[in-house]
Short mmCIF file of N, CA, C and O in Angstrom, two decimals:
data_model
loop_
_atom_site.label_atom_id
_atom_site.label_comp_id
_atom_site.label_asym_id
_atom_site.label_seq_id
_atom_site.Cartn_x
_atom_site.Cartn_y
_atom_site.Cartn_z
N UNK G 238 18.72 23.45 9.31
CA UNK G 238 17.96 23.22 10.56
C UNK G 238 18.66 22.18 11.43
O UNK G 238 19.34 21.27 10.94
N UNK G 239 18.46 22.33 12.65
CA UNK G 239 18.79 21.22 13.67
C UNK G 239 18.25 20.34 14.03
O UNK G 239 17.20 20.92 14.30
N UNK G 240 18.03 19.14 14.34
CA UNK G 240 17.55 18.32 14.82
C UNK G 240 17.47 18.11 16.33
O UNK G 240 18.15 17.22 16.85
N UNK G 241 16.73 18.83 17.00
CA UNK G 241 16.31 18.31 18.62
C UNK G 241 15.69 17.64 18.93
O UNK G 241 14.60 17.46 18.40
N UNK G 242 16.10 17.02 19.87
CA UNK G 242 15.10 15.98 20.29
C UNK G 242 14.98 16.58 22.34
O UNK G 242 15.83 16.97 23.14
N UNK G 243 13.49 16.34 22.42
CA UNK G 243 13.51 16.95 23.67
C UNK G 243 12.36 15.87 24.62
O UNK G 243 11.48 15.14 24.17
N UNK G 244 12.73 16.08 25.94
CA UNK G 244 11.94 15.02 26.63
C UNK G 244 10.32 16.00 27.31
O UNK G 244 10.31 17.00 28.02
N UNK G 245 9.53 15.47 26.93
CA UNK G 245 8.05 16.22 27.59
C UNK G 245 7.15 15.56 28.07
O UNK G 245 6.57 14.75 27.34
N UNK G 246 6.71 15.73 29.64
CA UNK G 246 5.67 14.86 30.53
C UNK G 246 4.95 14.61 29.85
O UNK G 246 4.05 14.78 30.68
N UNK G 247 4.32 14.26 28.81
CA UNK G 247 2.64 13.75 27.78
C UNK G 247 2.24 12.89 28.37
O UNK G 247 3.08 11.99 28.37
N UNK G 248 1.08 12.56 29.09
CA UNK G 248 0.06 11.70 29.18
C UNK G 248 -1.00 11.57 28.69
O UNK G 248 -1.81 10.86 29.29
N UNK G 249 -1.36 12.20 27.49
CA UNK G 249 -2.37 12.22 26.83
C UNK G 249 -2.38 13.04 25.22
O UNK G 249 -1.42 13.69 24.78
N UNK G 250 -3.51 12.85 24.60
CA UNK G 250 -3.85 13.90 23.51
C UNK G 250 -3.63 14.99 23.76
O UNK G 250 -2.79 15.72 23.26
N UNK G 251 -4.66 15.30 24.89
CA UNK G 251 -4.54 16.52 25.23
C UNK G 251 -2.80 17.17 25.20
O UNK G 251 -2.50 18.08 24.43
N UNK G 252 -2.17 16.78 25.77
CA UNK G 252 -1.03 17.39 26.11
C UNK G 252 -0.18 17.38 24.80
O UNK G 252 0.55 18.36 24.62
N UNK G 253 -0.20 16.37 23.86
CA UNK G 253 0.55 16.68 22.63
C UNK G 253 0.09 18.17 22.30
O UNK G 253 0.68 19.24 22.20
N UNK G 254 -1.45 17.67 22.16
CA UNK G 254 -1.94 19.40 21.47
C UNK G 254 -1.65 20.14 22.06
O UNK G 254 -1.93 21.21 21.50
N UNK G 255 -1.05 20.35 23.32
CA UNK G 255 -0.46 21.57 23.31
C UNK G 255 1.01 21.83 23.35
O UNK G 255 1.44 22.95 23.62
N UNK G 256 1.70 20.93 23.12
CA UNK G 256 3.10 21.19 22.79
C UNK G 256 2.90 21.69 21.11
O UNK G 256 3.76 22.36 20.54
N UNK G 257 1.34 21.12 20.31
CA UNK G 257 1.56 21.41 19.02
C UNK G 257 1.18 22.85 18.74
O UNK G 257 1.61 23.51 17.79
N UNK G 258 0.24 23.32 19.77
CA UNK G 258 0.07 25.05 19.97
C UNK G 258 1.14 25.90 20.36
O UNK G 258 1.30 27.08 20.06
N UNK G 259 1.75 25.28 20.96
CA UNK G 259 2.76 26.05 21.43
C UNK G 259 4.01 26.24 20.43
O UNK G 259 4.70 27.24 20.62
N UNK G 260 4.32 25.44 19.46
CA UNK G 260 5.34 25.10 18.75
C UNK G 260 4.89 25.82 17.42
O UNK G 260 5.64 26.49 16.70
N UNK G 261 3.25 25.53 17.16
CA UNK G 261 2.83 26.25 16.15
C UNK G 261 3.00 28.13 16.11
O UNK G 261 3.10 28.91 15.17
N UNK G 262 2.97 28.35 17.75
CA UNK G 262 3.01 29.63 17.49
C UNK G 262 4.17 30.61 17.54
O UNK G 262 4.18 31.83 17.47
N UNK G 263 5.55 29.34 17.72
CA UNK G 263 6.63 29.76 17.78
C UNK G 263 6.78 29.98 16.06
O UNK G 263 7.16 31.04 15.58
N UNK G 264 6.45 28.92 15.35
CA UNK G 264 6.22 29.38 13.95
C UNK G 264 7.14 29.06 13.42
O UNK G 264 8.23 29.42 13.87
N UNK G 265 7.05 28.08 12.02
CA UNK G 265 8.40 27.64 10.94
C UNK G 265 8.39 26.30 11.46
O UNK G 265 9.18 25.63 10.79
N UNK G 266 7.89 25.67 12.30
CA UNK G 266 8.51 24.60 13.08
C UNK G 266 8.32 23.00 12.39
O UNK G 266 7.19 22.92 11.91
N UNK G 267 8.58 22.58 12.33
CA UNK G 267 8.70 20.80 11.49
C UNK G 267 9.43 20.02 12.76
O UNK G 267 10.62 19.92 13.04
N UNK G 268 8.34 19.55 13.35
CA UNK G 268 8.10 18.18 14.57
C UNK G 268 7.74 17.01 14.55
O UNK G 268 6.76 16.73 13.87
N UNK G 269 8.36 16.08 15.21
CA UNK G 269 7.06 15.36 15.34
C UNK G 269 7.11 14.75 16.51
O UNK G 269 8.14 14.32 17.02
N UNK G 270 5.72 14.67 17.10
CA UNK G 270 5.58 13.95 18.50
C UNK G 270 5.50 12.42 18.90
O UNK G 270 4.78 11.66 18.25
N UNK G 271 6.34 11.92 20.10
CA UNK G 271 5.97 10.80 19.82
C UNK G 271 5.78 10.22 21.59
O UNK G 271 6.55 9.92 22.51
N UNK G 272 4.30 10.28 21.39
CA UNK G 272 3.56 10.33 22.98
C UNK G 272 3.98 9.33 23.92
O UNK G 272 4.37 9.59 25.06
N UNK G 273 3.87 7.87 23.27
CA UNK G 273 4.39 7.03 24.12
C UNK G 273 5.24 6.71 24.65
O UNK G 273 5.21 5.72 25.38
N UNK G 274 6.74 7.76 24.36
CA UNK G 274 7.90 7.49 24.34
C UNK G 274 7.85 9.29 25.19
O UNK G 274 8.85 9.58 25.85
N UNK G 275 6.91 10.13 25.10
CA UNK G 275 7.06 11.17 25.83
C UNK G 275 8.64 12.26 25.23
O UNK G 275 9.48 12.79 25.96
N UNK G 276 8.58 12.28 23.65
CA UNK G 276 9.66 12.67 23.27
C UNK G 276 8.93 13.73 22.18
O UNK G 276 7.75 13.53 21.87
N UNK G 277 9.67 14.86 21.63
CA UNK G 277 9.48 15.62 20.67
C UNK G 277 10.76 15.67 19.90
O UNK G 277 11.85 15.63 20.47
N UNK G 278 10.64 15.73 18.78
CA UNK G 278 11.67 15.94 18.11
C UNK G 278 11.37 17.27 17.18
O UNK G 278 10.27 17.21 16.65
N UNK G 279 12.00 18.29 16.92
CA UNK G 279 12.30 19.37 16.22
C UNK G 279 13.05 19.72 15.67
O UNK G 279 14.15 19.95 16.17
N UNK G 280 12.68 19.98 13.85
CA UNK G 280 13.65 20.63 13.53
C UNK G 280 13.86 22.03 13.45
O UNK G 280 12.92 22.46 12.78
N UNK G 281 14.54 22.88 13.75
CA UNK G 281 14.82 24.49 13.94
C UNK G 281 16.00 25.13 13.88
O UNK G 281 17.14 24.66 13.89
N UNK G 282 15.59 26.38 13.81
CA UNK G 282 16.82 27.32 13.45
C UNK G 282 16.71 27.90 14.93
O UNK G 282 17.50 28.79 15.23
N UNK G 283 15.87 27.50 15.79
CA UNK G 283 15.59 28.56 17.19
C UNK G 283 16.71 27.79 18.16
O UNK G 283 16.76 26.61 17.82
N UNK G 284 17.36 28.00 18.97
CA UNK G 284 18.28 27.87 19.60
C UNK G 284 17.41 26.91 20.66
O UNK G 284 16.18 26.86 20.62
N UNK G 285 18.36 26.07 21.73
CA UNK G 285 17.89 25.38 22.24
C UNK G 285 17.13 25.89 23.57
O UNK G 285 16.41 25.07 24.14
N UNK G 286 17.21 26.92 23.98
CA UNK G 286 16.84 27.49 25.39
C UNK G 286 15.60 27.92 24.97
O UNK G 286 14.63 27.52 25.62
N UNK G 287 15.39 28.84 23.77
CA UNK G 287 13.94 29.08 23.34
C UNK G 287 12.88 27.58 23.10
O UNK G 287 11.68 27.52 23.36
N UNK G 288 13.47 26.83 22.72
CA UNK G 288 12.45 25.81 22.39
C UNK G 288 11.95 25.02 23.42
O UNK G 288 10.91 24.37 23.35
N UNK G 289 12.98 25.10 24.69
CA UNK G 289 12.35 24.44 25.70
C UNK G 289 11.91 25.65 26.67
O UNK G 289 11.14 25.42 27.60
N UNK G 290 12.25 26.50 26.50
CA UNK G 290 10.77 27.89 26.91
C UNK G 290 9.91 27.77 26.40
O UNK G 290 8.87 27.91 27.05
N UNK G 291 9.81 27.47 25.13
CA UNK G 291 8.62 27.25 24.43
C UNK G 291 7.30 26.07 25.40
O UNK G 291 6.20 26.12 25.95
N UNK G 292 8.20 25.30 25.15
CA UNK G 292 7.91 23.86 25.70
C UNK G 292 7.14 23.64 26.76
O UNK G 292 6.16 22.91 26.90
N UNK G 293 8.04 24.81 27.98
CA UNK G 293 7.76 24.60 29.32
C UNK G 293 6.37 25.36 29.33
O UNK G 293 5.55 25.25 30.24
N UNK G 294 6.21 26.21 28.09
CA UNK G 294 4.78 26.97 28.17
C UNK G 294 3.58 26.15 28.08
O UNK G 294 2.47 26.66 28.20
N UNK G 295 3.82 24.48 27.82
CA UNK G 295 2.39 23.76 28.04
C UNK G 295 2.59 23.82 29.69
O UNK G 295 1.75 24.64 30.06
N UNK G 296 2.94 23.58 30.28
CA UNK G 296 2.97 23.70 31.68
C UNK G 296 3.72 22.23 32.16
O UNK G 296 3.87 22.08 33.37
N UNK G 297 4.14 21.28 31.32
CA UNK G 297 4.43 20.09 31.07
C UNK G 297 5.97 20.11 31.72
O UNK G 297 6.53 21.21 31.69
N UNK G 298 6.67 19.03 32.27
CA UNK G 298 8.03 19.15 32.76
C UNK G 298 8.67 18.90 31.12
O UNK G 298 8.17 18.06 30.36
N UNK G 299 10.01 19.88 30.68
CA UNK G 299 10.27 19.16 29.61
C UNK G 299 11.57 19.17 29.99
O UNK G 299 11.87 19.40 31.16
N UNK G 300 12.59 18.88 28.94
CA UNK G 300 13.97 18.42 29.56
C UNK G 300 14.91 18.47 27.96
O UNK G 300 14.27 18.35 26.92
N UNK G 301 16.04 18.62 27.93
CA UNK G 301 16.45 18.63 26.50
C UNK G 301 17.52 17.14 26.40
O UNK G 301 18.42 16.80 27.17
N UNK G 302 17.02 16.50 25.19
CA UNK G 302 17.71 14.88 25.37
C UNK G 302 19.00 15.23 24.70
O UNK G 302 20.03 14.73 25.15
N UNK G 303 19.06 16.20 23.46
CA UNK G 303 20.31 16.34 23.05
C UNK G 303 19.46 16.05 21.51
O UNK G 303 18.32 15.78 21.15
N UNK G 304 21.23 16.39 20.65
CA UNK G 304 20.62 16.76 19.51
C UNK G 304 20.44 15.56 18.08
O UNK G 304 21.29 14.68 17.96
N UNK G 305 19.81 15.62 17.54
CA UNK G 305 19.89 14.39 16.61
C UNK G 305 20.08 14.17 15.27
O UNK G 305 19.37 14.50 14.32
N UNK G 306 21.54 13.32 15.33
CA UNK G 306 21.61 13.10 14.14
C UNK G 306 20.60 13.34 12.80
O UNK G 306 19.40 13.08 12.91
N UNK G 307 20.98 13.69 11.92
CA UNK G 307 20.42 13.51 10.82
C UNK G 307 20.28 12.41 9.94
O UNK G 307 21.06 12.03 9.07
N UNK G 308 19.25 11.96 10.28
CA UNK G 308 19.48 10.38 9.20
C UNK G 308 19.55 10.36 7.62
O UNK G 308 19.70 9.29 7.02
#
C-alpha cells in the first residue's frame, strides 16, 4: 500500500464523516483523519486521481500533499 497524504477543507465533524463515507465506500481503505490540520492520510492500492475523486465527492476542496513516507 501507499501512503497518501491529502489536503481537505474540514471544518467540522460533520465533514470528517464524510470524507469517512466516502472513503468507506471506496472500500479496503486504512486512514486516518486529522481535522485540525485539515489533512487525510491514506493508505491504498487506488491510484492517486481516484482518491481525490473520491474526496472531492464530500463536496469539500481537496488537494493532493504528496506521498508519505513510511515510518
Amino acid at each position: 500500500f501507499q501512503k497518501h497524504e491529502f489536503f481537505v477543507d474540514m471544518t467540522c465533524e460533520g465533514c470528517s464523516n464524510a470524507v469517512t463515507r466516502v472513503l468507506h465506500r471506496l472500500g479496503g481503505e486504512s486512514f486516518v483523519i486529522d481535522l485540525p490540520n485539515k489533512k487525510v492520510c491514506i493508505d491504498s492500492e487506488h491510484n492517486v486521481d481516484t482518491l481525490l475523486e473520491t474526496l472531492k465527492k464530500t463536496g469539500k476542496n481537496a488537494s493532493y500533499l504528496g506521498e508519505k513516507s513510511a515510518q
